[in-house]
mmCIF file of C-alpha atoms and ligand atoms in Angstrom:
data_model
loop_
_atom_site.group_PDB
_atom_site.id
_atom_site.type_symbol
_atom_site.label_atom_id
_atom_site.label_comp_id
_atom_site.label_asym_id
_atom_site.label_seq_id
_atom_site.Cartn_x
_atom_site.Cartn_y
_atom_site.Cartn_z
ATOM 1 C CA MET A 25 -31.402 -5.664 -37.961
ATOM 2 C CA ALA A 26 -33.971 -3.869 -35.798
ATOM 3 C CA ILE A 27 -32.500 -2.013 -32.833
ATOM 4 C CA VAL A 28 -35.922 -0.831 -31.664
ATOM 5 C CA HIS A 29 -38.984 -2.995 -31.482
ATOM 6 C CA MET A 30 -42.195 -1.462 -30.083
ATOM 7 C CA LYS A 31 -45.281 -3.624 -30.004
ATOM 8 C CA ASN A 32 -48.826 -2.726 -29.082
ATOM 9 C CA ILE A 33 -47.855 0.286 -26.987
ATOM 10 C CA VAL A 34 -50.692 1.954 -25.117
ATOM 11 C CA LYS A 35 -50.167 5.157 -23.129
ATOM 12 C CA ARG A 36 -52.980 7.031 -21.416
ATOM 13 C CA TYR A 37 -52.979 10.441 -19.764
ATOM 14 C CA GLY A 38 -56.075 10.119 -17.611
ATOM 15 C CA SER A 39 -58.842 9.224 -20.034
ATOM 16 C CA HIS A 40 -56.854 10.526 -23.030
ATOM 17 C CA LEU A 41 -55.317 7.828 -25.204
ATOM 18 C CA ALA A 42 -51.982 9.362 -26.299
ATOM 19 C CA LEU A 43 -50.605 6.130 -27.835
ATOM 20 C CA ASP A 44 -53.212 3.734 -29.172
ATOM 21 C CA HIS A 45 -51.639 0.309 -29.786
ATOM 22 C CA VAL A 46 -48.555 1.559 -31.615
ATOM 23 C CA ASP A 47 -46.194 -0.826 -33.422
ATOM 24 C CA LEU A 48 -42.832 0.470 -34.601
ATOM 25 C CA ASP A 49 -39.535 -1.107 -35.590
ATOM 26 C CA ILE A 50 -36.378 0.885 -36.287
ATOM 27 C CA GLY A 51 -33.518 -0.698 -38.218
ATOM 28 C CA GLU A 52 -29.867 -0.121 -37.441
ATOM 29 C CA GLY A 53 -28.451 2.731 -39.535
ATOM 30 C CA GLU A 54 -31.797 4.288 -40.436
ATOM 31 C CA ILE A 55 -32.719 7.954 -40.345
ATOM 32 C CA LEU A 56 -36.369 7.704 -39.459
ATOM 33 C CA GLY A 57 -38.492 10.836 -39.845
ATOM 34 C CA LEU A 58 -41.526 10.928 -37.569
ATOM 35 C CA LEU A 59 -44.253 13.250 -38.812
ATOM 36 C CA GLY A 60 -47.609 14.173 -37.370
ATOM 37 C CA PRO A 61 -49.792 17.149 -36.517
ATOM 38 C CA ASN A 62 -49.812 18.761 -33.044
ATOM 39 C CA GLY A 63 -50.850 16.344 -30.340
ATOM 40 C CA ALA A 64 -50.414 13.273 -32.572
ATOM 41 C CA GLY A 65 -48.328 11.566 -29.881
ATOM 42 C CA LYS A 66 -44.801 11.972 -31.307
ATOM 43 C CA THR A 67 -43.193 13.259 -28.112
ATOM 44 C CA THR A 68 -45.071 10.677 -26.040
ATOM 45 C CA LEU A 69 -43.805 7.906 -28.333
ATOM 46 C CA ILE A 70 -40.218 9.143 -28.085
ATOM 47 C CA HIS A 71 -40.422 9.519 -24.307
ATOM 48 C CA ALA A 72 -41.873 6.027 -23.893
ATOM 49 C CA LEU A 73 -39.100 4.643 -26.102
ATOM 50 C CA ALA A 74 -36.362 6.461 -24.177
ATOM 51 C CA GLY A 75 -37.854 5.480 -20.816
ATOM 52 C CA ILE A 76 -38.743 9.063 -19.808
ATOM 53 C CA VAL A 77 -42.408 8.179 -19.314
ATOM 54 C CA GLY A 78 -43.919 4.816 -18.528
ATOM 55 C CA PHE A 79 -46.558 3.150 -20.694
ATOM 56 C CA ASP A 80 -49.669 1.208 -19.775
ATOM 57 C CA SER A 81 -49.249 -1.905 -21.875
ATOM 58 C CA GLY A 82 -47.229 -3.345 -24.724
ATOM 59 C CA GLU A 83 -43.606 -4.256 -25.171
ATOM 60 C CA ILE A 84 -40.475 -2.274 -25.985
ATOM 61 C CA ASN A 85 -37.138 -3.837 -26.886
ATOM 62 C CA VAL A 86 -34.047 -1.729 -27.528
ATOM 63 C CA PHE A 87 -30.729 -3.223 -28.689
ATOM 64 C CA GLY A 88 -32.347 -6.639 -28.260
ATOM 65 C CA LYS A 89 -33.140 -6.102 -24.580
ATOM 66 C CA GLU A 90 -36.439 -5.707 -22.810
ATOM 67 C CA GLN A 91 -36.577 -1.993 -22.030
ATOM 68 C CA GLN A 92 -38.123 -1.858 -18.569
ATOM 69 C CA THR A 93 -35.737 -4.351 -16.983
ATOM 70 C CA ASN A 94 -32.616 -2.960 -18.719
ATOM 71 C CA LEU A 95 -33.439 0.733 -18.609
ATOM 72 C CA MET A 96 -30.146 2.117 -17.275
ATOM 73 C CA ASP A 97 -28.108 0.035 -19.674
ATOM 74 C CA ILE A 98 -30.247 1.158 -22.623
ATOM 75 C CA LYS A 99 -30.258 4.827 -21.579
ATOM 76 C CA ARG A 100 -26.462 4.878 -21.639
ATOM 77 C CA GLN A 101 -26.527 4.059 -25.344
ATOM 78 C CA ILE A 102 -29.242 6.554 -26.306
ATOM 79 C CA GLY A 103 -28.939 10.307 -26.849
ATOM 80 C CA LEU A 104 -32.161 12.275 -26.433
ATOM 81 C CA VAL A 105 -32.530 15.804 -27.773
ATOM 82 C CA THR A 106 -35.676 17.152 -26.143
ATOM 83 C CA GLN A 107 -38.250 19.369 -27.829
ATOM 84 C CA GLU A 108 -37.741 22.073 -25.187
ATOM 85 C CA ILE A 109 -34.157 23.232 -24.689
ATOM 86 C CA THR A 110 -32.883 21.596 -21.507
ATOM 87 C CA VAL A 111 -29.446 23.050 -20.863
ATOM 88 C CA PHE A 112 -28.390 24.731 -17.624
ATOM 89 C CA THR A 113 -28.497 28.489 -18.124
ATOM 90 C CA ASP A 114 -26.082 29.191 -15.249
ATOM 91 C CA LEU A 115 -23.398 26.864 -16.650
ATOM 92 C CA SER A 116 -21.171 27.634 -19.645
ATOM 93 C CA ALA A 117 -21.381 25.457 -22.771
ATOM 94 C CA GLN A 118 -18.279 23.586 -21.606
ATOM 95 C CA GLU A 119 -19.673 23.065 -18.076
ATOM 96 C CA ASN A 120 -22.966 21.807 -19.494
ATOM 97 C CA LEU A 121 -21.080 19.157 -21.444
ATOM 98 C CA GLU A 122 -18.997 18.274 -18.353
ATOM 99 C CA PHE A 123 -22.256 17.703 -16.487
ATOM 100 C CA PHE A 124 -23.927 15.582 -19.165
ATOM 101 C CA GLY A 125 -20.720 13.641 -19.915
ATOM 102 C CA GLY A 126 -20.383 12.982 -16.174
ATOM 103 C CA ILE A 127 -23.895 11.527 -15.982
ATOM 104 C CA TYR A 128 -22.847 8.983 -18.583
ATOM 105 C CA GLY A 129 -19.742 8.043 -16.633
ATOM 106 C CA LEU A 130 -17.144 9.939 -18.676
ATOM 107 C CA LYS A 131 -14.294 11.508 -16.702
ATOM 108 C CA GLY A 132 -10.720 12.771 -16.848
ATOM 109 C CA GLU A 133 -8.927 12.938 -20.201
ATOM 110 C CA LYS A 134 -11.653 11.008 -22.009
ATOM 111 C CA LEU A 135 -14.299 13.502 -20.902
ATOM 112 C CA LYS A 136 -12.118 16.446 -21.922
ATOM 113 C CA GLU A 137 -11.439 14.902 -25.318
ATOM 114 C CA ARG A 138 -15.122 14.219 -25.943
ATOM 115 C CA ILE A 139 -16.112 17.758 -24.901
ATOM 116 C CA ASP A 140 -13.602 19.267 -27.344
ATOM 117 C CA GLU A 141 -14.749 16.968 -30.145
ATOM 118 C CA THR A 142 -18.423 17.604 -29.483
ATOM 119 C CA LEU A 143 -18.054 21.391 -29.266
ATOM 120 C CA ALA A 144 -16.174 21.365 -32.574
ATOM 121 C CA PHE A 145 -18.782 19.082 -34.121
ATOM 122 C CA VAL A 146 -21.653 21.475 -33.346
ATOM 123 C CA GLY A 147 -19.538 24.549 -34.147
ATOM 124 C CA LEU A 148 -19.389 26.026 -30.642
ATOM 125 C CA THR A 149 -15.643 25.755 -29.864
ATOM 126 C CA GLU A 150 -15.211 29.532 -29.790
ATOM 127 C CA HIS A 151 -18.143 29.888 -27.413
ATOM 128 C CA ALA A 152 -17.154 27.147 -24.954
ATOM 129 C CA ASN A 153 -16.877 29.481 -21.978
ATOM 130 C CA LYS A 154 -20.011 31.508 -22.598
ATOM 131 C CA LEU A 155 -23.345 31.083 -20.859
ATOM 132 C CA PRO A 156 -26.194 29.783 -23.061
ATOM 133 C CA THR A 157 -28.200 32.901 -22.161
ATOM 134 C CA LYS A 158 -25.761 34.807 -24.399
ATOM 135 C CA PHE A 159 -26.467 32.419 -27.305
ATOM 136 C CA SER A 160 -28.815 32.842 -30.263
ATOM 137 C CA GLY A 161 -31.719 30.382 -30.504
ATOM 138 C CA GLY A 162 -29.771 28.334 -33.054
ATOM 139 C CA MET A 163 -26.677 28.152 -30.850
ATOM 140 C CA GLN A 164 -28.809 27.031 -27.899
ATOM 141 C CA ARG A 165 -30.301 24.277 -30.056
ATOM 142 C CA ARG A 166 -26.810 23.178 -31.072
ATOM 143 C CA LEU A 167 -25.695 23.059 -27.428
ATOM 144 C CA ASN A 168 -28.853 21.086 -26.600
ATOM 145 C CA ILE A 169 -27.839 18.583 -29.283
ATOM 146 C CA ALA A 170 -24.229 18.497 -28.065
ATOM 147 C CA CYS A 171 -25.408 17.520 -24.565
ATOM 148 C CA ALA A 172 -27.080 14.443 -26.069
ATOM 149 C CA LEU A 173 -24.004 13.535 -28.141
ATOM 150 C CA VAL A 174 -21.111 13.862 -25.708
ATOM 151 C CA HIS A 175 -21.257 10.169 -24.723
ATOM 152 C CA GLN A 176 -21.330 8.998 -28.379
ATOM 153 C CA PRO A 177 -24.708 7.247 -28.368
ATOM 154 C CA LYS A 178 -25.399 4.518 -30.924
ATOM 155 C CA PHE A 179 -28.966 5.736 -31.223
ATOM 156 C CA LEU A 180 -29.897 9.426 -31.317
ATOM 157 C CA ILE A 181 -33.472 10.599 -30.788
ATOM 158 C CA MET A 182 -34.287 14.208 -31.673
ATOM 159 C CA ASP A 183 -37.609 15.891 -30.977
ATOM 160 C CA GLU A 184 -38.038 18.805 -33.406
ATOM 161 C CA PRO A 185 -34.375 19.829 -33.366
ATOM 162 C CA THR A 186 -34.786 22.563 -35.964
ATOM 163 C CA VAL A 187 -37.781 24.488 -34.653
ATOM 164 C CA GLY A 188 -37.526 28.257 -34.621
ATOM 165 C CA ILE A 189 -33.935 28.697 -35.751
ATOM 166 C CA ASP A 190 -32.137 30.628 -38.477
ATOM 167 C CA PRO A 191 -31.479 28.830 -41.797
ATOM 168 C CA GLN A 192 -27.715 28.654 -41.168
ATOM 169 C CA SER A 193 -28.087 26.828 -37.840
ATOM 170 C CA ARG A 194 -30.757 24.638 -39.385
ATOM 171 C CA ASN A 195 -28.452 23.568 -42.198
ATOM 172 C CA HIS A 196 -25.717 22.977 -39.669
ATOM 173 C CA ILE A 197 -27.971 20.672 -37.645
ATOM 174 C CA LEU A 198 -29.121 18.767 -40.735
ATOM 175 C CA GLU A 199 -25.484 18.309 -41.772
ATOM 176 C CA THR A 200 -24.716 17.073 -38.239
ATOM 177 C CA ILE A 201 -27.457 14.451 -38.540
ATOM 178 C CA ARG A 202 -26.105 13.318 -41.909
ATOM 179 C CA GLN A 203 -22.532 13.008 -40.629
ATOM 180 C CA LEU A 204 -23.543 11.134 -37.480
ATOM 181 C CA ASN A 205 -25.522 8.709 -39.591
ATOM 182 C CA GLU A 206 -22.555 8.176 -41.905
ATOM 183 C CA GLN A 207 -20.513 7.325 -38.810
ATOM 184 C CA GLY A 208 -23.052 4.621 -37.951
ATOM 185 C CA THR A 209 -25.532 6.355 -35.618
ATOM 186 C CA THR A 210 -29.172 5.373 -35.998
ATOM 187 C CA ILE A 211 -31.433 8.433 -35.877
ATOM 188 C CA LEU A 212 -35.075 9.021 -35.055
ATOM 189 C CA TYR A 213 -36.306 12.570 -35.364
ATOM 190 C CA THR A 214 -39.584 14.419 -35.422
ATOM 191 C CA THR A 215 -40.173 17.498 -37.502
ATOM 192 C CA HIS A 216 -42.872 19.600 -39.067
ATOM 193 C CA TYR A 217 -40.692 20.459 -42.028
ATOM 194 C CA MET A 218 -41.602 18.219 -44.925
ATOM 195 C CA GLU A 219 -38.550 19.166 -46.996
ATOM 196 C CA GLU A 220 -36.233 17.993 -44.197
ATOM 197 C CA VAL A 221 -37.818 14.572 -44.219
ATOM 198 C CA GLN A 222 -37.701 14.484 -47.993
ATOM 199 C CA ASN A 223 -33.978 15.273 -48.055
ATOM 200 C CA LEU A 224 -32.777 13.362 -45.050
ATOM 201 C CA ALA A 225 -34.969 10.494 -43.924
ATOM 202 C CA THR A 226 -34.477 6.969 -45.233
ATOM 203 C CA ARG A 227 -37.955 6.111 -43.951
ATOM 204 C CA VAL A 228 -41.008 8.073 -42.823
ATOM 205 C CA VAL A 229 -43.629 7.276 -40.209
ATOM 206 C CA ILE A 230 -46.755 9.409 -40.016
ATOM 207 C CA MET A 231 -48.752 9.516 -36.774
ATOM 208 C CA ASP A 232 -52.164 10.939 -36.025
ATOM 209 C CA LYS A 233 -54.269 10.725 -32.856
ATOM 210 C CA GLY A 234 -51.961 8.197 -31.208
ATOM 211 C CA HIS A 235 -51.898 5.861 -34.241
ATOM 212 C CA VAL A 236 -49.227 5.100 -36.819
ATOM 213 C CA ILE A 237 -51.150 5.735 -40.039
ATOM 214 C CA ALA A 238 -48.345 5.316 -42.587
ATOM 215 C CA ASP A 239 -44.893 3.776 -42.566
ATOM 216 C CA GLY A 240 -42.514 3.442 -45.496
ATOM 217 C CA THR A 241 -39.933 5.053 -47.743
ATOM 218 C CA ILE A 242 -40.992 8.254 -49.469
ATOM 219 C CA PRO A 243 -41.529 6.543 -52.862
ATOM 220 C CA GLU A 244 -43.622 3.871 -51.116
ATOM 221 C CA LEU A 245 -45.836 6.451 -49.443
ATOM 222 C CA VAL A 246 -46.261 8.481 -52.604
ATOM 223 C CA HIS A 247 -47.088 5.257 -54.442
ATOM 224 C CA LYS A 248 -49.954 4.693 -51.996
ATOM 225 C CA ILE A 249 -51.779 7.698 -53.383
ATOM 226 C CA GLN A 250 -50.490 7.297 -56.935
ATOM 227 C CA HIS A 251 -53.970 6.771 -58.231
ATOM 228 C CA GLU A 252 -54.696 10.312 -57.145
ATOM 229 C CA GLU A 253 -53.871 13.660 -58.686
ATOM 230 C CA LYS A 254 -53.534 17.147 -57.359
ATOM 231 C CA ILE A 255 -55.465 19.860 -59.165
ATOM 232 C CA LYS A 256 -54.351 23.422 -58.450
ATOM 233 C CA LEU A 257 -56.824 26.163 -59.156
ATOM 234 C CA GLU A 258 -55.924 29.794 -58.632
ATOM 235 C CA VAL A 259 -58.998 31.958 -58.338
ATOM 236 C CA GLU A 260 -59.729 35.637 -57.761
ATOM 237 C CA GLU A 261 -62.066 35.091 -54.815
ATOM 238 C CA PRO A 262 -61.820 31.745 -53.013
ATOM 239 C CA SER A 263 -64.950 31.489 -50.872
ATOM 240 C CA ASP A 264 -66.002 28.851 -48.342
ATOM 241 C CA MET A 265 -68.987 28.068 -50.530
ATOM 242 C CA LEU A 266 -66.762 27.304 -53.513
ATOM 243 C CA LEU A 267 -64.577 25.014 -51.374
ATOM 244 C CA GLU A 268 -67.674 23.227 -50.078
ATOM 245 C CA LYS A 269 -68.970 22.620 -53.611
ATOM 246 C CA LEU A 270 -65.612 21.204 -54.686
ATOM 247 C CA ARG A 271 -65.523 18.920 -51.657
ATOM 248 C CA LYS A 272 -68.848 17.407 -52.719
ATOM 249 C CA LEU A 273 -67.528 16.244 -56.125
ATOM 250 C CA GLU A 274 -67.347 12.491 -56.439
ATOM 251 C CA GLY A 275 -63.790 11.167 -56.177
ATOM 252 C CA VAL A 276 -62.486 14.260 -54.358
ATOM 253 C CA LYS A 277 -60.541 13.319 -51.208
ATOM 254 C CA GLN A 278 -59.256 16.623 -49.979
ATOM 255 C CA VAL A 279 -59.705 20.329 -50.700
ATOM 256 C CA SER A 280 -57.452 22.938 -49.109
ATOM 257 C CA LEU A 281 -56.701 26.615 -49.583
ATOM 258 C CA HIS A 282 -53.185 28.037 -49.977
ATOM 259 C CA GLY A 283 -53.465 31.807 -50.388
ATOM 260 C CA LYS A 284 -55.651 32.147 -53.475
ATOM 261 C CA GLU A 285 -54.775 28.686 -54.720
ATOM 262 C CA ILE A 286 -57.162 25.810 -54.138
ATOM 263 C CA HIS A 287 -55.577 22.339 -54.003
ATOM 264 C CA ILE A 288 -57.861 19.431 -54.819
ATOM 265 C CA ILE A 289 -56.715 15.852 -54.270
ATOM 266 C CA SER A 290 -58.865 13.746 -56.530
ATOM 267 C CA GLN A 291 -59.000 10.278 -57.982
ATOM 268 C CA VAL A 292 -57.310 10.094 -61.376
ATOM 269 C CA GLY A 293 -59.796 9.724 -64.205
ATOM 270 C CA ALA A 294 -62.777 11.029 -62.250
ATOM 271 C CA GLY A 295 -63.038 13.958 -64.670
ATOM 272 C CA ASN A 296 -62.808 16.414 -61.801
ATOM 273 C CA LEU A 297 -60.541 18.893 -63.571
ATOM 274 C CA ASP A 298 -63.356 19.876 -65.944
ATOM 275 C CA ARG A 299 -65.985 19.812 -63.215
ATOM 276 C CA ALA A 300 -63.887 21.910 -60.831
ATOM 277 C CA LEU A 301 -63.288 24.460 -63.581
ATOM 278 C CA SER A 302 -66.920 24.850 -64.430
ATOM 279 C CA ILE A 303 -67.905 25.217 -60.759
ATOM 280 C CA ALA A 304 -65.147 27.755 -60.109
ATOM 281 C CA LYS A 305 -66.173 29.856 -63.127
ATOM 282 C CA ASP A 306 -69.492 30.607 -61.421
ATOM 283 C CA PHE A 307 -67.564 32.120 -58.507
ATOM 284 C CA GLY A 308 -65.424 34.547 -60.517
ATOM 285 C CA GLU A 309 -62.272 34.754 -62.576
ATOM 286 C CA ILE A 310 -59.862 31.784 -62.719
ATOM 287 C CA ARG A 311 -56.223 32.869 -62.844
ATOM 288 C CA SER A 312 -54.565 29.527 -63.524
ATOM 289 C CA VAL A 313 -55.127 25.792 -63.416
ATOM 290 C CA SER A 314 -52.832 22.755 -63.362
ATOM 291 C CA ALA A 315 -52.853 19.067 -62.438
ATOM 292 C CA GLU A 316 -49.891 17.133 -61.070
ATOM 293 C CA LYS A 317 -48.807 14.012 -59.195
ATOM 294 C CA PRO A 318 -49.049 14.130 -55.414
ATOM 295 C CA THR A 319 -46.052 14.851 -53.131
ATOM 296 C CA LEU A 320 -45.243 13.673 -49.605
ATOM 297 C CA GLU A 321 -47.063 16.738 -48.285
ATOM 298 C CA ASP A 322 -50.170 15.515 -50.125
ATOM 299 C CA VAL A 323 -49.751 12.045 -48.627
ATOM 300 C CA PHE A 324 -49.733 13.661 -45.219
ATOM 301 C CA LEU A 325 -52.747 15.824 -46.031
ATOM 302 C CA THR A 326 -54.714 12.923 -47.467
ATOM 303 C CA LEU A 327 -53.982 10.674 -44.484
ATOM 304 C CA THR A 328 -54.405 13.145 -41.631
ATOM 305 C CA GLY A 329 -56.699 15.713 -43.211
ATOM 306 C CA LYS A 330 -54.377 18.341 -41.772
ATOM 307 C CA ARG A 331 -51.577 20.474 -43.082
ATOM 308 C CA LEU A 332 -48.221 20.475 -41.360
ATOM 309 C CA ARG A 333 -47.697 23.797 -39.704
ATOM 310 C CA ASP A 334 -44.561 25.733 -38.950
ATOM 311 C CA ARG A 335 -44.344 26.806 -35.341
ATOM 312 C CA GLU A 336 -42.907 30.160 -36.379
ATOM 313 C CA GLU A 337 -46.094 30.842 -38.285
ATOM 314 C CA GLU A 338 -48.352 30.174 -35.305
HETATM 315 N N1 ATP B 20 -48.112 15.115 -19.345
HETATM 316 C C1 ATP B 20 -49.264 15.084 -20.001
HETATM 317 N N2 ATP B 20 -50.440 15.072 -19.336
HETATM 318 C C2 ATP B 20 -51.614 15.014 -19.998
HETATM 319 N N3 ATP B 20 -51.735 14.954 -21.340
HETATM 320 C C3 ATP B 20 -50.609 14.951 -22.061
HETATM 321 C C4 ATP B 20 -49.310 15.024 -21.440
HETATM 322 N N4 ATP B 20 -48.372 15.000 -22.408
HETATM 323 C C5 ATP B 20 -49.056 14.936 -23.575
HETATM 324 N N5 ATP B 20 -50.379 14.904 -23.380
HETATM 325 C C6 ATP B 20 -51.418 14.793 -24.425
HETATM 326 O O1 ATP B 20 -51.126 13.666 -25.235
HETATM 327 C C7 ATP B 20 -51.319 13.953 -26.618
HETATM 328 C C8 ATP B 20 -50.042 13.706 -27.369
HETATM 329 O O2 ATP B 20 -49.089 14.710 -27.006
HETATM 330 P P1 ATP B 20 -47.618 14.758 -27.604
HETATM 331 O O3 ATP B 20 -46.901 15.830 -26.875
HETATM 332 O O4 ATP B 20 -47.044 13.401 -27.576
HETATM 333 O O5 ATP B 20 -47.902 15.189 -29.113
HETATM 334 P P2 ATP B 20 -46.877 15.644 -30.251
HETATM 335 O O6 ATP B 20 -47.202 14.831 -31.452
HETATM 336 O O7 ATP B 20 -45.490 15.590 -29.734
HETATM 337 O O8 ATP B 20 -47.311 17.155 -30.521
HETATM 338 P P3 ATP B 20 -46.410 18.434 -30.927
HETATM 339 O O9 ATP B 20 -46.259 18.389 -32.408
HETATM 340 O O10 ATP B 20 -47.257 19.594 -30.509
HETATM 341 O O11 ATP B 20 -45.119 18.387 -30.176
HETATM 342 C C9 ATP B 20 -51.824 15.389 -26.668
HETATM 343 O O12 ATP B 20 -53.225 15.360 -26.766
HETATM 344 C C10 ATP B 20 -51.378 15.983 -25.363
HETATM 345 O O13 ATP B 20 -52.251 17.004 -24.952
HETATM 346 MG MG1 MG B 21 -44.000 16.974 -29.469
#
């Protein structure tokens, strides 16, 4: 059963088309990974879905109800973890949860119980009375998540919840997502980390320039480019001219540089392994060569022409 149904959504910022006729359904119980390069429209899509920003045309249904006329009712059942940390820095972790629980109508014993449960769930029980300014980046992220969970939403939306944090906090957050999903929560989250999507998501949607350009399970997406292969060529001196020559080969879809390794996505059977080798030889020593099946990262690269980037590396 679909709990989210978005049809033909258009959102403009001035003359810029941030969402260009987007269709998206989300089934109950899914963990949907939303991928896309910077500025693809992921945050805009999430904000339109959660009713944080309006949209110009199209239709959104959540839990079977038309979103714009049932917004308050829908919002009560959604948890939104924003891309920027939005906790109060002058309130302790506990007080932050009191505030957010209060917004959702929790009070008294029930509120207290939920705060204790939520703090334990994100591993912040011992830090309940501290100010977030005393927290590490990972702890702040976990508190940010807790604020969206205190009212036990059926549907949790997370916008890059694991950006810029230590591996331990990151694993903790991923484990949190898994457990919530096992308890029945439907999850939509955006990330730039391909391995997270590969490990966690039951379905992947890739966006670029306000469009959904791919939608399916990981095997389905990889199958789409199954007739392609990835040739890896490690060379002594990768030059722009060499990359340009490789790009001009017939059947080559994508050429990218990773350190000294050139990755070529090419049609299977186009004979490009031999051709690439002979071209590269003219440019200097070849250290190694291999050909393999494409991965999800290659699907992304082939469809968007861009590599996912880690914010920490920017
Ligand atoms: N409030 C705004 N006013 C004007 N333009 C905006 C606004 N918010 C977003 N945009 C533009 O809309 C496009 C989509 O932005 P959005 O933040 O949705 O992308 P994103 O996929 O979330 O990117 P990122 O990976 O960097 O978070 C971008 O070109 C952005 O500059
Ligand atoms: Mg964003």
